[in-house]
Amino acid sequence: MMNIPPTAQTIGLLILSNVFMTFAWYGHLKNLSNRAWYVAALASWSIALFEYLLQVPANRIGHTTLSLGQLKILQEVISLSVFVPFTLLYMKESLSWNYLYAAFCIAGAVFFIFRG
């Protein structure tokens, strides 16, 4: 991809991937809650295809400059960064202090995996 650094490419692809992932994993709880589980599973699988089409290249590109542990922690940070707005804005759930506590734990994981 042009002259975009591999880590930036990875972050961009993982953000897009996580938008699809979040809707695949949790969107059916709002939209298909009155349907059979297998209808929700088929809908989720169809959305997850797009997640994988972004996530696989993201990890392949990212692994050229990041360790596997760094990739995983980066994925978790991005996942929660997408999940929290999804929870608040789309699912209309309320924010609690537990989100802040979880963010501190993730920040600690980022510190330890990326130091040195």
Short mmCIF file of N, CA, C and O in Angstrom, two decimals, residues 2-4 10 13 16 21 27 30 33 41 43-44 46-49 56 60-61 68-69 73 91 97 101 106 110 115:
data_model
loop_
_atom_site.label_atom_id
_atom_site.label_comp_id
_atom_site.label_asym_id
_atom_site.label_seq_id
_atom_site.Cartn_x
_atom_site.Cartn_y
_atom_site.Cartn_z
N MET A 2 0.91 1.96 -1.03
CA MET A 2 1.64 3.22 -1.18
C MET A 2 2.87 3.29 -0.26
O MET A 2 3.60 2.32 -0.13
N ASN A 3 3.07 4.42 0.37
CA ASN A 3 4.20 4.60 1.29
C ASN A 3 3.74 4.66 2.74
O ASN A 3 4.36 5.31 3.56
N ILE A 4 2.66 4.00 3.04
CA ILE A 4 2.14 3.98 4.41
C ILE A 4 2.94 2.94 5.19
O ILE A 4 3.08 1.80 4.75
N THR A 10 -1.49 -1.76 9.32
CA THR A 10 -2.05 -2.76 10.22
C THR A 10 -3.14 -2.15 11.09
O THR A 10 -4.23 -2.72 11.22
N LEU A 13 -6.31 -1.37 8.96
CA LEU A 13 -7.04 -2.59 8.61
C LEU A 13 -7.69 -3.23 9.83
O LEU A 13 -8.82 -3.74 9.74
N LEU A 16 -10.93 -1.32 10.75
CA LEU A 16 -12.03 -1.71 9.86
C LEU A 16 -12.49 -3.14 10.17
O LEU A 16 -13.70 -3.41 10.24
N MET A 21 -16.21 -7.14 12.91
CA MET A 21 -16.23 -8.15 13.95
C MET A 21 -17.26 -7.83 15.04
O MET A 21 -18.01 -8.69 15.47
N GLY A 27 -24.04 -7.46 16.99
CA GLY A 27 -25.14 -6.76 16.34
C GLY A 27 -26.43 -7.55 16.32
O GLY A 27 -27.52 -6.99 16.44
N LYS A 30 -29.20 -7.09 19.02
CA LYS A 30 -30.18 -6.02 18.87
C LYS A 30 -31.12 -6.28 17.70
O LYS A 30 -32.32 -6.11 17.82
N SER A 33 -32.71 -10.53 17.76
CA SER A 33 -32.98 -11.19 19.05
C SER A 33 -34.28 -12.00 19.04
O SER A 33 -34.43 -12.91 19.83
N ALA A 41 -26.60 -16.72 13.51
CA ALA A 41 -25.28 -17.28 13.19
C ALA A 41 -24.96 -17.10 11.71
O ALA A 41 -23.84 -16.70 11.37
N ALA A 43 -26.18 -14.83 9.66
CA ALA A 43 -25.96 -13.40 9.43
C ALA A 43 -24.58 -12.99 9.94
O ALA A 43 -23.84 -12.26 9.27
N SER A 44 -24.22 -13.48 11.12
CA SER A 44 -22.92 -13.15 11.70
C SER A 44 -21.78 -13.69 10.84
O SER A 44 -20.78 -13.01 10.63
N SER A 46 -21.79 -14.21 7.68
CA SER A 46 -21.67 -13.43 6.44
C SER A 46 -20.95 -12.11 6.69
O SER A 46 -20.18 -11.64 5.84
N ILE A 47 -21.17 -11.50 7.85
CA ILE A 47 -20.45 -10.27 8.21
C ILE A 47 -18.99 -10.59 8.53
O ILE A 47 -18.08 -9.85 8.15
N ALA A 48 -18.78 -11.70 9.21
CA ALA A 48 -17.42 -12.07 9.63
C ALA A 48 -16.50 -12.33 8.44
O ALA A 48 -15.28 -12.16 8.57
N LEU A 49 -17.05 -12.71 7.30
CA LEU A 49 -16.22 -12.89 6.11
C LEU A 49 -15.44 -11.62 5.82
O LEU A 49 -14.24 -11.66 5.55
N VAL A 56 -6.85 -10.78 8.19
CA VAL A 56 -5.73 -11.63 7.77
C VAL A 56 -4.61 -10.80 7.15
O VAL A 56 -3.45 -10.91 7.57
N ARG A 60 -0.74 -10.17 8.64
CA ARG A 60 0.42 -10.51 7.81
C ARG A 60 1.32 -9.30 7.63
O ARG A 60 2.55 -9.41 7.71
N ILE A 61 0.72 -8.14 7.38
CA ILE A 61 1.50 -6.90 7.24
C ILE A 61 2.13 -6.54 8.58
O ILE A 61 3.31 -6.21 8.67
N LEU A 68 4.33 -11.18 17.59
CA LEU A 68 2.98 -11.75 17.72
C LEU A 68 2.26 -11.20 18.95
O LEU A 68 1.08 -10.87 18.88
N GLY A 69 2.98 -11.07 20.05
CA GLY A 69 2.38 -10.50 21.26
C GLY A 69 1.95 -9.06 21.06
O GLY A 69 0.87 -8.65 21.51
N ILE A 73 -1.95 -7.63 21.43
CA ILE A 73 -2.33 -6.54 22.33
C ILE A 73 -2.87 -5.36 21.52
O ILE A 73 -3.87 -4.73 21.90
N MET A 91 -25.83 0.04 20.76
CA MET A 91 -26.61 -0.82 21.66
C MET A 91 -27.32 -0.03 22.75
O MET A 91 -28.15 -0.56 23.46
N TRP A 97 -17.97 2.58 35.41
CA TRP A 97 -16.57 2.70 35.81
C TRP A 97 -15.76 1.49 35.38
O TRP A 97 -14.55 1.57 35.21
N TYR A 101 -11.71 0.95 34.31
CA TYR A 101 -10.81 0.00 34.94
C TYR A 101 -10.23 -0.96 33.89
O TYR A 101 -9.04 -1.29 33.92
N ILE A 106 -5.75 -2.71 30.07
CA ILE A 106 -5.26 -2.79 28.69
C ILE A 106 -4.06 -1.87 28.51
O ILE A 106 -3.08 -2.24 27.84
N VAL A 110 -0.40 -2.89 27.15
CA VAL A 110 0.31 -2.19 26.08
C VAL A 110 1.71 -1.79 26.56
O VAL A 110 2.71 -2.00 25.86
N ARG A 115 7.30 -2.28 25.70
CA ARG A 115 8.52 -1.70 26.29
C ARG A 115 9.73 -2.48 25.80
O ARG A 115 9.66 -3.67 25.53
#
